[in-house]
Structure formats: C-alpha cells, structure tokens
Coordinates of C-alpha atoms in Angstrom, one line a residue:
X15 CA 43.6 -76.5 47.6
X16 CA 45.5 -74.1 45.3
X17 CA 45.1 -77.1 42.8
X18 CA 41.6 -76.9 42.9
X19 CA 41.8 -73.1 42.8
X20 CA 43.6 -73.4 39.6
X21 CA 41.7 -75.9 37.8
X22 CA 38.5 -73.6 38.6
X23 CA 40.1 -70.4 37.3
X24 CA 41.0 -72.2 34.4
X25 CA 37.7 -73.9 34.1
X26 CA 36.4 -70.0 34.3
X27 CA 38.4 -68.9 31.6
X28 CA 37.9 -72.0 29.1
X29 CA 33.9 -71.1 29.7
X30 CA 34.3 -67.7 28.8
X31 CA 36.9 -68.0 25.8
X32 CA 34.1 -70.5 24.3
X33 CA 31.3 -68.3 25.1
X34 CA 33.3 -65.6 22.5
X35 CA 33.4 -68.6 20.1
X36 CA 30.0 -68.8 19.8
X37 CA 29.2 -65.4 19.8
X38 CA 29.8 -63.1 16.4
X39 CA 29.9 -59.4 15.7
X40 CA 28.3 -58.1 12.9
X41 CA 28.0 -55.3 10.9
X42 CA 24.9 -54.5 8.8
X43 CA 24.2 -51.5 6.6
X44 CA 20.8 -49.5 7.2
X45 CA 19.8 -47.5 4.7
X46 CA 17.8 -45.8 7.2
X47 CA 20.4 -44.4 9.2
X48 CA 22.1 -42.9 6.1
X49 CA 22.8 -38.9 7.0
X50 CA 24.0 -36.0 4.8
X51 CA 26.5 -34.2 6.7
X52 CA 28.6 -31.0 6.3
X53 CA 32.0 -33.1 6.4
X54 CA 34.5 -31.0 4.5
X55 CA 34.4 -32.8 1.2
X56 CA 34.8 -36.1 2.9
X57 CA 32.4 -39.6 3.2
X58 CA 32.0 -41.5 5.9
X59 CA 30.3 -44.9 7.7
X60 CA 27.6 -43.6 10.8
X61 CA 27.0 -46.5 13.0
X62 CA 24.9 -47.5 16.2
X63 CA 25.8 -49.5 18.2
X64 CA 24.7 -51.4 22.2
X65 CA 28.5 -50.7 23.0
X66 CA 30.5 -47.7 24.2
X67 CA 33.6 -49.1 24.0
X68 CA 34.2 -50.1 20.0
X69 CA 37.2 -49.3 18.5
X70 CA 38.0 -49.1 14.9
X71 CA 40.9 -49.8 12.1
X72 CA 40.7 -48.4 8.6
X73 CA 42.8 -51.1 6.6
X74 CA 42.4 -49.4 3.2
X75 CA 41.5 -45.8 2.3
X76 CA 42.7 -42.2 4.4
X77 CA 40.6 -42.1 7.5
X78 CA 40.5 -38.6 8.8
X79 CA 41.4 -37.5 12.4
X80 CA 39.7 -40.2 15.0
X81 CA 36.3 -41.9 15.1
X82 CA 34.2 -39.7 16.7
X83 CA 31.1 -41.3 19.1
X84 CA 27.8 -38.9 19.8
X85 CA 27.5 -37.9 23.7
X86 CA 23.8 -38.8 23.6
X87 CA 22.3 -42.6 22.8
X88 CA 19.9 -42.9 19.9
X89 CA 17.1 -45.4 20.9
X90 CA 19.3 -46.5 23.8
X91 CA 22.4 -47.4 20.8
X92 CA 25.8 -45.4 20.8
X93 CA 26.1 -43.5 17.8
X94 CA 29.8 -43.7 15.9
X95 CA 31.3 -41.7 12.9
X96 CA 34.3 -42.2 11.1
X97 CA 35.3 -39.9 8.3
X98 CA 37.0 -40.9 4.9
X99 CA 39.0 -38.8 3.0
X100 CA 38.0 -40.0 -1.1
X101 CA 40.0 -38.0 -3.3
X102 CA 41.7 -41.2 -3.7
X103 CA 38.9 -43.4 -4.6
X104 CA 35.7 -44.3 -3.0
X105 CA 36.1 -47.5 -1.2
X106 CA 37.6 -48.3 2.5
X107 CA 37.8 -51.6 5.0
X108 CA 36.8 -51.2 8.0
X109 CA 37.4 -53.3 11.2
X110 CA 35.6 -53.1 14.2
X111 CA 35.9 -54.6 17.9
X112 CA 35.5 -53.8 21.4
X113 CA 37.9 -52.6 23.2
X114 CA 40.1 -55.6 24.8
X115 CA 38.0 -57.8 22.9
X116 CA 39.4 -60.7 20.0
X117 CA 35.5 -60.8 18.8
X118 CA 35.7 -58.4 15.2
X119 CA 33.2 -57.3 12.4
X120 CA 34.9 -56.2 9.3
X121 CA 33.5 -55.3 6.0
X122 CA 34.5 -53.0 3.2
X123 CA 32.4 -49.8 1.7
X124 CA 32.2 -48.9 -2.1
X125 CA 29.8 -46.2 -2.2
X126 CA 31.2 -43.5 -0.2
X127 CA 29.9 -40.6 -1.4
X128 CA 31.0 -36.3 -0.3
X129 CA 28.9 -34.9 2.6
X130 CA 27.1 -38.6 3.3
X131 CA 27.3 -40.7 6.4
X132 CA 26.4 -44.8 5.2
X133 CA 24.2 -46.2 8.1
X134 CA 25.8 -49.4 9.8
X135 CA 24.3 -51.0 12.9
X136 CA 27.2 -53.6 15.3
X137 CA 26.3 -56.0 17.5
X138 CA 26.3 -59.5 18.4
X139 CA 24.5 -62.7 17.6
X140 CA 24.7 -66.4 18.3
X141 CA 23.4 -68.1 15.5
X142 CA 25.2 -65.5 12.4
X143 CA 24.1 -66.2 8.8
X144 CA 26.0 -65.0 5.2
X145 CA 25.9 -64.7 1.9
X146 CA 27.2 -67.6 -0.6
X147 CA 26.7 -66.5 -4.2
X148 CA 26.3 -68.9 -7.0
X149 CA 28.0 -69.5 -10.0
X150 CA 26.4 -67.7 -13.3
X151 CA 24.2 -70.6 -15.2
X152 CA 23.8 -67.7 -17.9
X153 CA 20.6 -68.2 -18.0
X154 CA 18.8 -64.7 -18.3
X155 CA 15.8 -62.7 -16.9
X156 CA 13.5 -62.0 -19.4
X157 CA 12.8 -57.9 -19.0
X158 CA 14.3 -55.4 -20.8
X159 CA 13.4 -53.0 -17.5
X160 CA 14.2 -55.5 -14.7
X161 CA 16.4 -57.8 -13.0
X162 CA 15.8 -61.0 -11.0
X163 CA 17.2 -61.5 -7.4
X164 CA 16.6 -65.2 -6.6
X165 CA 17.3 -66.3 -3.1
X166 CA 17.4 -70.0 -1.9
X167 CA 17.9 -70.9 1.8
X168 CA 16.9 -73.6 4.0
X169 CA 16.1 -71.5 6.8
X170 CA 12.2 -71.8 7.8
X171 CA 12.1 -68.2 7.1
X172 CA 13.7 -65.3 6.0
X173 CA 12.6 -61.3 6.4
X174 CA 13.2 -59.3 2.8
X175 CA 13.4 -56.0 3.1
X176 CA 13.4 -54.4 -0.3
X177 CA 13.9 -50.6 -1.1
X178 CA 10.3 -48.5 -0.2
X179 CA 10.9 -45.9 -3.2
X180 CA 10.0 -48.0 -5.9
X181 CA 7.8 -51.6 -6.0
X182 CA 9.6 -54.6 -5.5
X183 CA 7.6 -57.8 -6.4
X184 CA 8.8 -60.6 -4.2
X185 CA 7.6 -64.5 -4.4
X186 CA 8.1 -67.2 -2.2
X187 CA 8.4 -71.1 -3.7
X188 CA 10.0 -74.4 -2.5
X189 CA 12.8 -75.5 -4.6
X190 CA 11.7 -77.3 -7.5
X191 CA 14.1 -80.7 -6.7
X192 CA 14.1 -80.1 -3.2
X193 CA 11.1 -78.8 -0.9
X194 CA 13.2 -77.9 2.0
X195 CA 15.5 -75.4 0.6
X196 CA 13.0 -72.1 0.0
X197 CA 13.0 -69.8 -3.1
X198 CA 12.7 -65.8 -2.9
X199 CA 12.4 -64.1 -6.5
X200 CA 12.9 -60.8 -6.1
X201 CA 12.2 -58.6 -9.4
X202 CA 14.4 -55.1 -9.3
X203 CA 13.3 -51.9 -11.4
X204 CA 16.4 -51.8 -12.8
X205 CA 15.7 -49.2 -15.0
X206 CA 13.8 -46.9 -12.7
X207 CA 16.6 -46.9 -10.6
X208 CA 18.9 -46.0 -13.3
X209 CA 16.8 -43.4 -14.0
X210 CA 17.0 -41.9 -10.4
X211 CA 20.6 -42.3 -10.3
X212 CA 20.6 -39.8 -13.6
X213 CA 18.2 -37.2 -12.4
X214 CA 21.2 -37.2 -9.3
X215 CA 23.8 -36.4 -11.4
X216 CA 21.6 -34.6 -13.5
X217 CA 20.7 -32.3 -10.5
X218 CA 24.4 -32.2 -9.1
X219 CA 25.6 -30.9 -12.1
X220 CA 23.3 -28.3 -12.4
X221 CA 24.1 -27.5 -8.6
X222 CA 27.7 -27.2 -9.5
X223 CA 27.4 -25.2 -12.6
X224 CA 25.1 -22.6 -10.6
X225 CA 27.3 -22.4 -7.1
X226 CA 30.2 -21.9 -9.9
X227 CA 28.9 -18.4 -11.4
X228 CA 27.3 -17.5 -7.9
X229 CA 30.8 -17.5 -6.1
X230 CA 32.4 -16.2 -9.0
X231 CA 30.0 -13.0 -9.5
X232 CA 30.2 -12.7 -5.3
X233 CA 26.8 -10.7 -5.9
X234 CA 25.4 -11.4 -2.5
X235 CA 21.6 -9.7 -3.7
X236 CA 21.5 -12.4 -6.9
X237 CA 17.7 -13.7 -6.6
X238 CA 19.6 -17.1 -7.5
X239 CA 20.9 -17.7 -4.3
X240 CA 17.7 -18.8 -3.9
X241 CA 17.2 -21.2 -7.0
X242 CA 20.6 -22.7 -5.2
X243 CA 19.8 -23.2 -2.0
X244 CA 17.1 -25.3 -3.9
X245 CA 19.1 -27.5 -5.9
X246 CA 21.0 -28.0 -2.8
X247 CA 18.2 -29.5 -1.1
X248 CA 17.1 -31.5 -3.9
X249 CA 20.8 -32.5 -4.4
X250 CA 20.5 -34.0 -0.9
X251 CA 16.9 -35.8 -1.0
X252 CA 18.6 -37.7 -4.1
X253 CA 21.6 -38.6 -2.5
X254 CA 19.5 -40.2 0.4
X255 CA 16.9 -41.8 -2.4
X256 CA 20.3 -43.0 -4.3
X257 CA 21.8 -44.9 -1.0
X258 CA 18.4 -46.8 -0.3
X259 CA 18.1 -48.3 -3.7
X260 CA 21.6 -49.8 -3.3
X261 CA 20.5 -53.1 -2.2
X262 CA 18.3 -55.5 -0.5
X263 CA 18.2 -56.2 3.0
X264 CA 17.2 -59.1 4.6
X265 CA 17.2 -61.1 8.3
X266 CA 16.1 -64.5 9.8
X267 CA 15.0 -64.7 13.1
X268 CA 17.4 -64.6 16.3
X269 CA 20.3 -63.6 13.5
X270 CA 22.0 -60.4 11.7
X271 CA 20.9 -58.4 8.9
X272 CA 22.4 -59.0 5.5
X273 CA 23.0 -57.0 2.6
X274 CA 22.7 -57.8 -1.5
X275 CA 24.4 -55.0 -3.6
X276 CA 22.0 -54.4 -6.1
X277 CA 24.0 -51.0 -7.8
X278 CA 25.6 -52.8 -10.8
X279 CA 22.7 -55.0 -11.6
X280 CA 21.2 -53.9 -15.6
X281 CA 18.1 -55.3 -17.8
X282 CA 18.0 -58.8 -18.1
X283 CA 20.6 -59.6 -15.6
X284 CA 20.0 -62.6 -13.0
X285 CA 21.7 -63.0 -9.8
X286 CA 21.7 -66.3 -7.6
X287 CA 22.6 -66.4 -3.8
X288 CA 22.5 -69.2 -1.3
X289 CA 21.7 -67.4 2.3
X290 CA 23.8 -70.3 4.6
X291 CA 25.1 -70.0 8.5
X292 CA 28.1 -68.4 8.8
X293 CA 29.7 -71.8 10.5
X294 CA 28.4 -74.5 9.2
X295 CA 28.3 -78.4 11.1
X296 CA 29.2 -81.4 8.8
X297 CA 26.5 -83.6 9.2
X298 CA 25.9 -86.9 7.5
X299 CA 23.2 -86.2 4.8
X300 CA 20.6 -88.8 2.8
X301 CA 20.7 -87.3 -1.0
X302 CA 17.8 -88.0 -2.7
X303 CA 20.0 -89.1 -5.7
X304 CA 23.4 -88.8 -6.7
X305 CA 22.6 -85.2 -8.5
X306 CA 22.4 -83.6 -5.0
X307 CA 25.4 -85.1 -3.7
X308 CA 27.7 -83.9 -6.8
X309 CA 26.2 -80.7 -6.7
X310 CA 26.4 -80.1 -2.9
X311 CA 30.2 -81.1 -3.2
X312 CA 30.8 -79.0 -6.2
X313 CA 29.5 -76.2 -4.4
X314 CA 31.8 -77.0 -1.3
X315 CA 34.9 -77.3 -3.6
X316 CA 33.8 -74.0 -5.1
X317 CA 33.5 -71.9 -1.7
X318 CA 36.8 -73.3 -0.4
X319 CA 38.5 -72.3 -3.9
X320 CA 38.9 -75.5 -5.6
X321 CA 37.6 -75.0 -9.2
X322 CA 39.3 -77.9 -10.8
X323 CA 37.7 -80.2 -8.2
X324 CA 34.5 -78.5 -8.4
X325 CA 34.7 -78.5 -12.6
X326 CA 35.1 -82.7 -11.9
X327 CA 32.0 -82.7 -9.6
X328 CA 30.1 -80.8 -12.0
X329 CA 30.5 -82.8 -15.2
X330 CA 29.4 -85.8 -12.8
X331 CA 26.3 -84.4 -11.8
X332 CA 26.0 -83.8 -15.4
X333 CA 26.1 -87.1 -16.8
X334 CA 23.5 -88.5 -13.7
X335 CA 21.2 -90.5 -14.8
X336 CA 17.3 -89.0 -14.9
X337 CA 17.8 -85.4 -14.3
X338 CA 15.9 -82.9 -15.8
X339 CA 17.4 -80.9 -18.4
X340 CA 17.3 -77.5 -16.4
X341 CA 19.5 -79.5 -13.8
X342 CA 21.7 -80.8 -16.8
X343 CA 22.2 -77.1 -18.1
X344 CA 22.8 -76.2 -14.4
X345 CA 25.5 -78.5 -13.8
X346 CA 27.4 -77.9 -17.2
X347 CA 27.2 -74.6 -17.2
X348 CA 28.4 -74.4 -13.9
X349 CA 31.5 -76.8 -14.9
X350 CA 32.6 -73.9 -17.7
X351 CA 32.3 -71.4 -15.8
X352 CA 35.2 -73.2 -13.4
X353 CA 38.0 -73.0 -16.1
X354 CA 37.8 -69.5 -16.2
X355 CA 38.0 -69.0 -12.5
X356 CA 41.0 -71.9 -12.2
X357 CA 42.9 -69.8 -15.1
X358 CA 42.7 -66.2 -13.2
X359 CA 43.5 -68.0 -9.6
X360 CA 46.6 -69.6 -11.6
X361 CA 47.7 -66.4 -12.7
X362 CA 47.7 -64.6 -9.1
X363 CA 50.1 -68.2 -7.6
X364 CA 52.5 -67.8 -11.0
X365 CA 52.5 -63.5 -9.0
X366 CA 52.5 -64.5 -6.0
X367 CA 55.1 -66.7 -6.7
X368 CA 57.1 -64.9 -8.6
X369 CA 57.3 -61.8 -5.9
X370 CA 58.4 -64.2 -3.3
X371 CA 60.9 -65.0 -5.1
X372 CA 62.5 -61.3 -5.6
X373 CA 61.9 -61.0 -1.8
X374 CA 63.5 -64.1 -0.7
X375 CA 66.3 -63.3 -3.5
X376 CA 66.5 -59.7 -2.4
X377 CA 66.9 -58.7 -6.0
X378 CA 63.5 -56.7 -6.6
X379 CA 63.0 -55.7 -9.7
X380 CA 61.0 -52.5 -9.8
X381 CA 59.2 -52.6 -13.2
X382 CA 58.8 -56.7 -13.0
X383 CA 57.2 -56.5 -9.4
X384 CA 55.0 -53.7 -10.6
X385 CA 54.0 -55.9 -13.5
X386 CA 53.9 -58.7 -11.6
X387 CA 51.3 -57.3 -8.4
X388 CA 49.1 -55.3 -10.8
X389 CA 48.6 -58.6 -13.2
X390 CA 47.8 -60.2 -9.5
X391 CA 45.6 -57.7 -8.4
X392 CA 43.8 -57.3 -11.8
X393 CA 42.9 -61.0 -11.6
X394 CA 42.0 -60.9 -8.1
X395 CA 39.9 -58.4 -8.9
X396 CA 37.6 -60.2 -11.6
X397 CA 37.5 -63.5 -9.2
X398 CA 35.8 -61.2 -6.5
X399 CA 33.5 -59.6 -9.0
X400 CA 32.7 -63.3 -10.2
X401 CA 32.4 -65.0 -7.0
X402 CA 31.8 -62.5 -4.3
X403 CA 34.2 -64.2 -2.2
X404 CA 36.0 -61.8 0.3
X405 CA 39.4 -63.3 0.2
X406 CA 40.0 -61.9 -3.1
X407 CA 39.4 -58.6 -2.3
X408 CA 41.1 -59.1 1.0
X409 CA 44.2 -60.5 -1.0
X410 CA 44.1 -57.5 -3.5
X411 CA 43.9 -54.7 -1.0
X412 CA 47.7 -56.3 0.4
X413 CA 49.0 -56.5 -2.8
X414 CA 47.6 -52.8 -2.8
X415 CA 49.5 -51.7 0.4
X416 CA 52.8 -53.0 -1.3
X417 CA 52.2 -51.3 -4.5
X418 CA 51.8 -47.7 -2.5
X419 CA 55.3 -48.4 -1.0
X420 CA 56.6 -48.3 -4.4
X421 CA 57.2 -45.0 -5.8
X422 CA 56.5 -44.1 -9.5
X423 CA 59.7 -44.0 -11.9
X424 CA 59.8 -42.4 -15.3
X425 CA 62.9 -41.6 -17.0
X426 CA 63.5 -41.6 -20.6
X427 CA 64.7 -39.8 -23.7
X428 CA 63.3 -36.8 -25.7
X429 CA 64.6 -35.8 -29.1
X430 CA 63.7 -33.1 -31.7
X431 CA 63.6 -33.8 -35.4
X432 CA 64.8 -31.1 -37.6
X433 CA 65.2 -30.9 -41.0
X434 CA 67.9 -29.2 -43.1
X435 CA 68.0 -28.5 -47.2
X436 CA 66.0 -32.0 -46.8
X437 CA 68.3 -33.5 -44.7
X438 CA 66.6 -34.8 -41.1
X439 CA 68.8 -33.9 -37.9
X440 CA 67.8 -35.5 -34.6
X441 CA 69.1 -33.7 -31.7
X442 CA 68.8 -34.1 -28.0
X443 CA 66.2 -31.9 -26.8
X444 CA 67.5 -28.9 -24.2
X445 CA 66.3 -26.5 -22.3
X446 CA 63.3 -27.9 -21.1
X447 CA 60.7 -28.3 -17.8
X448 CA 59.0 -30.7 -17.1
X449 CA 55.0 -30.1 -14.7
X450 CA 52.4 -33.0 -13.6
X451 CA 49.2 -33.0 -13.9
X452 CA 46.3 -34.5 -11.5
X453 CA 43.8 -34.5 -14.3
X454 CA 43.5 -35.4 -17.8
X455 CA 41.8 -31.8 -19.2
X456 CA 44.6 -30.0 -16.8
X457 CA 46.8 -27.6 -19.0
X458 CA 49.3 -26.3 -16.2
X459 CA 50.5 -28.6 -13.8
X460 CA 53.2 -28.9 -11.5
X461 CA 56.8 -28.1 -11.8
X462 CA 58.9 -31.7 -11.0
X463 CA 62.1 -31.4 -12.8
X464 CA 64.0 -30.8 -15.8
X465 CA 65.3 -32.8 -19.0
X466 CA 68.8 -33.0 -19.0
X467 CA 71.0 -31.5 -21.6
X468 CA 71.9 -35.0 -23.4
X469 CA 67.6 -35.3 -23.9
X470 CA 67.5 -37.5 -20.8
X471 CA 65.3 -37.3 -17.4
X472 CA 64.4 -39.2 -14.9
X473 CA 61.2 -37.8 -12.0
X474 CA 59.6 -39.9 -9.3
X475 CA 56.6 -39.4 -7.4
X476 CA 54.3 -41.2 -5.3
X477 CA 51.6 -43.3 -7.0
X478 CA 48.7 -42.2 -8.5
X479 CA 49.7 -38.7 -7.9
X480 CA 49.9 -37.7 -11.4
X481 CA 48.0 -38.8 -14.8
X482 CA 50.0 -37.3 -17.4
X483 CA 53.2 -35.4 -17.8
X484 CA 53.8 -31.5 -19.6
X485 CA 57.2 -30.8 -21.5
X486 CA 57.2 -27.1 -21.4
X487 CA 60.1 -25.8 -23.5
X488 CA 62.6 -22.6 -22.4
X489 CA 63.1 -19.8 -25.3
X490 CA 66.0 -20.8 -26.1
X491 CA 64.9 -24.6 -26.6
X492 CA 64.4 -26.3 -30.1
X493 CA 61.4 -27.2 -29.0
X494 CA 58.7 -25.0 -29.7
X495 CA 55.1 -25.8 -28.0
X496 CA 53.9 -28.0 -25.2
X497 CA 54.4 -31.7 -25.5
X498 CA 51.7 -33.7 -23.5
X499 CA 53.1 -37.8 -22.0
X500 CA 50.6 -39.5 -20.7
X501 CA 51.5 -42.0 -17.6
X502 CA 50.7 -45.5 -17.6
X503 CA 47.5 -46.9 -15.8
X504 CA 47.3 -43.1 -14.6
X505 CA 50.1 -42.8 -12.7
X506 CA 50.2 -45.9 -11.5
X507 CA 53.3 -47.8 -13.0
X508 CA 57.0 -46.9 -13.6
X509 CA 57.7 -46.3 -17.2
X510 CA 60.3 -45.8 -19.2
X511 CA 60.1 -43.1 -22.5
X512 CA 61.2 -42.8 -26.1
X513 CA 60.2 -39.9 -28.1
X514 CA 61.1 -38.1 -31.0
X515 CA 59.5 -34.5 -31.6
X516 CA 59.3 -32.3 -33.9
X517 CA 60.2 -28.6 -33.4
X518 CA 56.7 -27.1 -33.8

C-alpha cells in the first residue's frame, strides 16, 4: 500500500513538473502601457501582470529600492514597477518568476529613459514563438526615406501591429520558392521618425535651457513659468510618441506578443527575420530540392553558432543546380558574411581562454585581463548587433560583472622641461594635485591624490568613475597652469603615464 502511495505521489509530481515544461513565461513590451512618472531622475520597466506573486532580479544595471506592485488591479492584471538608476548607462536585464516557481521570463531593456515607465505585460503560454534573425544578403531597400521590415513565418497567420503615429504600409505574400512559409513587408518611415526623435531633443533642450534661468533668477511672478510648464508637457507627449515608434509588435494566435526594435533602422536599410516556435520538434522533412535542404541546415548551423559549418552549407546551396539567381546571391552572400562572424567568435575563445588560464594559474595580470575581457566583450558586442542572438549579450554582460570588480589603476611619471642659456633641463615635477573629473567639459574636479616628489603617482578608483584627470600645480611647483590627462576608454582601463611638460 505505501508502494502504491508512493508511485502515485510521484506519478503526481512527474505530471506537474511536465506541465511547467510545457508552459512558458513571457514578457512582452506594450507601448501602450508606457507612463511618464515623477521618479527622481530614474527609468524604469511598468508591468501587468495575472500574478501577484512575481518576483524580480536585476542582473545588470542599479535597481533602486524594491519592486513596488500597485494595491489596485488594472483590467483584472497586477500592476509592477521597478526603478532603474541610469547615470550609469541606459540598459538593464531583467528576470522575472513567480515566487517558488523554476518557470522565468528574462529580457534586457535599452531605452530607459528619466521620468518613463516602459510598458511590459508577463504571463504564460503553451505554444511560445521567437524571433530568429537572418543573416544580411546586403541587398538594400530602395528609399532614401524608408526602411523595409520583411517577415517570413510558416505560421497560418500572424497579427502586426505597427506604430499608429505614422502610416505603416504592410503586405502579405507567399514565399516566392516556397508557398507555405508567409511573407510580411513592412515599410518604416524612417525618416519621419527621425524627425520626431529631433523635435524631442529639440524640445528637451529648450525645456532645460528655460528651467535653468527660471531657477536661477528664483523670480516666482516670471510670466515664463508658464511658457515652462508648457514645454514640460510637450516634453512628455514626445517622450510617449518617441517609445511607440521603437518597434513593431506582432502575435499569432493562442501565443505571446513579440517585439522588433525598429530605433537604429536608417534610409535604405533592410532587415530580415524568421518568426519560429520557441522549441522546435525535428521532424523528417521532403525538400523540394537540394537548395532547401542546404539552406535549412545552414540556417540551423547558424542559430546554434556554427559559422564554419554553416559557411560549408552555404557555398553548397550555392553551386545547386537550377536555382534562380536571387537564391544564388542569397546563398553566397550569406556564406561571406559567416567568415566574419567565425573571426569575432574566435577572438572571444583565444579571451576566454586566455583569462582561464590567469585564473586557473592564479597569476592575474591586471592590464592583460583588462585587455583581454574588453577585446572579448567588444567582439561579443558586434556578434549580437549582427545576429541578434541573446547569448552574446548574455556572455558580455558576465565578462561585464568581472570587469566592475576590477578597480581602475593609473600610475605614471610627470616631468617638466626647462630650458637654461639654451640648455633643456628635465626635472621631476613637485608639488602637485591631482582632481577627477566625471565629464569631458568639467574644469574642477575632484581632489584624489598627489604626485610624488620623484614625478611619480599612482590613484585608483572604481571604473568608469572618472573620464579624465586635472594636474593642478602648488605655488611653489615648476609647473605653472593646469595639465589635462585624459583616461583610457573613459575610465574604463588601467593605464600607465609618461609625460613630459613644459613649465607654462
């Protein structure tokens, strides 16, 4: 009896561990829900939600405080925020789940913006579908004031939503070589949303230039107070307007909602994306000819990262007998473009490699593993602006977290040139201070040490912290005026300094 007890407990389990298999959580932006918020100076994700119980980790970027969940629903949904402190840069990850729960979404955010919530909606669906963008054929879109978004699926159908403030034309087509994959062209206003994105920053820095003298002249009966409270408003609208024309939504039915960042799109530019289920089921397929099969294989050696094995299934679909020549272009194209890719992955395993060996060695050398994870995430970098695959950026934000344990070195050795009835003296410099600065146009800074009497020094800081450095000589220092250094990467990477000055 307890056997059978324990056989239907586990039974009971095994049914509800493979129920989670088979369901996903996602996470879709909605322009819609996007709200501008007085958040002290900070950005932020808003999300609804079905569930009162999520729980959230900020993997990259400076969350501040905890996330925060509204006491009222909003058409029966929990509302979420969670606020982002983007001094540092505008970009976080985000991971969500329910509490107790292994089932996650996670996604990262690039367009945080100060006093503006980014709408997300969570929940769960059985049948999930992604994104699987193309390789680059080069091949152009013919407007000097538009884009081209061509979507291919073999869904039966999919929902676009495209942004409402300016007209979208979108087709529909069967793919030429294939009438069960469908074809959504999508032609972006590229220019008119460029245009909208200046008439933001346009408007924000009159809004600035105006709240400026205002506060400065604290003349409370200033008939521009006024004029201000207008900008401020419009400042707002644009924001909103700004968000919405980031990207095109789109669904298929009993499935999430998907994203396609439209922001860095310009004239001309073409952008090709396969809209796939998130699991896929290897099935035995009939190829019409051999084209289809090299192709389909390339493109499976190319989403699992193999670009030399994809570059080889390429140049065979190439040489197939009786394609057309679009399919011929296609194909080689497709082949160059895997060399370059191969050639950046190489770099980040030579990294990689390299920095497991100072760990495993214990011998870490500060300026070569700098070197070394900033080559790797540079590289990592371009593959996930080329391919769009997630792993790249998930990769780079690590290599980031072990970079921000590393502290910023600079040492080095000033000297000052004189010159005496013709003769040139060089002498260590004395008496001399040395300030940060956060900014380029800064002309004070901060006070972080002094150069030794022998011309050396040697400062540390975290990185990031500082762009350039000021050498602000004593009175009684042969140095006479300011000496500005500027840091590496901006204040990113140890360094070590050489200079020679002259007095004035």
């Amino acid at each position: 009896m307890k056997i059978l007890l324990f056989l239907g407990f586990f039974a009971f389990l095994s049914t509800i561990c493979s129920a989670q298999e088979d369901i996903k959580m996602t996470a879709d932006y909605d322009a819609e829900l996007n709200l501008v918020a007085d958040i002290g100076g900070n950005g932020g994700i808003r999300v609804l939600s079905p569930y009162d119980d999520l729980v959230v980790i900020v993997s990259s970027g400076n969350q501040v405080g905890e996330m925060k969940m509204g006491t009222d629903k909003i058409d029966g949904l929990y509302e979420y925020s969670v606020i982002i402190n983007i001094d540092n840069g505008r970009e976080a990850h985000f991971i969500f789940s329910r509490r107790g729960s292994t089932i996650k979404a996670e996604f990262s955010e690039k367009r945080l913006r100060e006093g503006l919530l980014l709408g997300y909606r969570i929940k769960s669906v059985n049948n999930p579908i992604r994104l699987s963008f193309q390789p680059s054929v080069g091949d152009m879109y013919p407007s000097a004031t538009e884009a081209l978004v061509e979507i291919s699926t073999a869904f039966e159908k999919l929902n676009i939503y495209t942004p409402t403030i300016f007209p979208f034309e979108v087709t529909e087509c069967k793919q030429e070589n294939d009438s069960s994959i469908n074809v959504y062209k999508i032609v972006v206003p590229v220019v008119r949303i460029k245009e909208l994105k200046d008439q933001f920053e346009e408007k924000s820095k009159a809004y600035e230039a105006l709240d400026k003298i205002l506060m400065e002249s604290a003349d409370g009966d200033d008939p521009r107070w006024e004029e201000l409270d207008r900008l401020e408003q419009e400042v707002n609208e644009l924001q909103v307007s700004v968000a919405s024309v980031q990207q095109i939504d789109l669904d298929a039915p009993e499935s999430n909602s998907l994203s396609i960042d439209i922001s860095q799109m310009g004239p001309r530019s073409k952008m090709v994306v396969a809209v796939v289920p998130l699991t896929q089921t290897i099935v035995k397929n009939v190829y019409k000819n051999p084209y289809d099969d090299y192709m389909n294989q390339a493109q499976n050696a190319y989403d699992n990262r193999k670009y030399g094995t994809a570059k080889k299934l390429y140049l065979q679909a190439w040489q197939t007998e009786g394609i057309t020549t679009l399919q011929a272009t296609t194909a080689q194209e497709c082949a160059n473009m895997m060399d370059g890719l191969a050639s950046r992955l190489q770099v980040v395993k030579n990294c990689a490699a390299t920095w497991r060996k100072m760990q495993e060695s214990g011998q870490v050398q500060r300026h070569l593993a700098e070197e070394c994870l900033e080559l790797a995430m540079y590289n990592l970098q371009q593959l996930h602006e080329l391919t769009h695959d997630e792993f790249y950026a998930t990769r780079q934000r690590k290599y980031q977290q072990i970079l921000s344990a590393f502290p910023v070195v600079i040492e080095g050795n000033i000297r000052v040139k004189n010159y005496y009835e013709g003769i040139m003296q060089i002498n260590s410099l004395k008496h001399c201070e040395i300030y940060a600065c956060t900014s380029p146009k800064d002309k004070t800074g901060t006070y972080i040490g002094d150069v030794n009497n022998d011309g050396t020094f040697h400062i540390q800081f975290d990185r990031g912290q500082y762009v350039k450095l000021l050498l602000k000589p004593l009175p009684d220092s042969p140095l006479k005026s300011i000496k500005e250094i500027n840091l590496k990467n901006k204040g990113k990477s140890s360094m070590t300094i050489t200079r020679d000055y002259e007095p004035n």
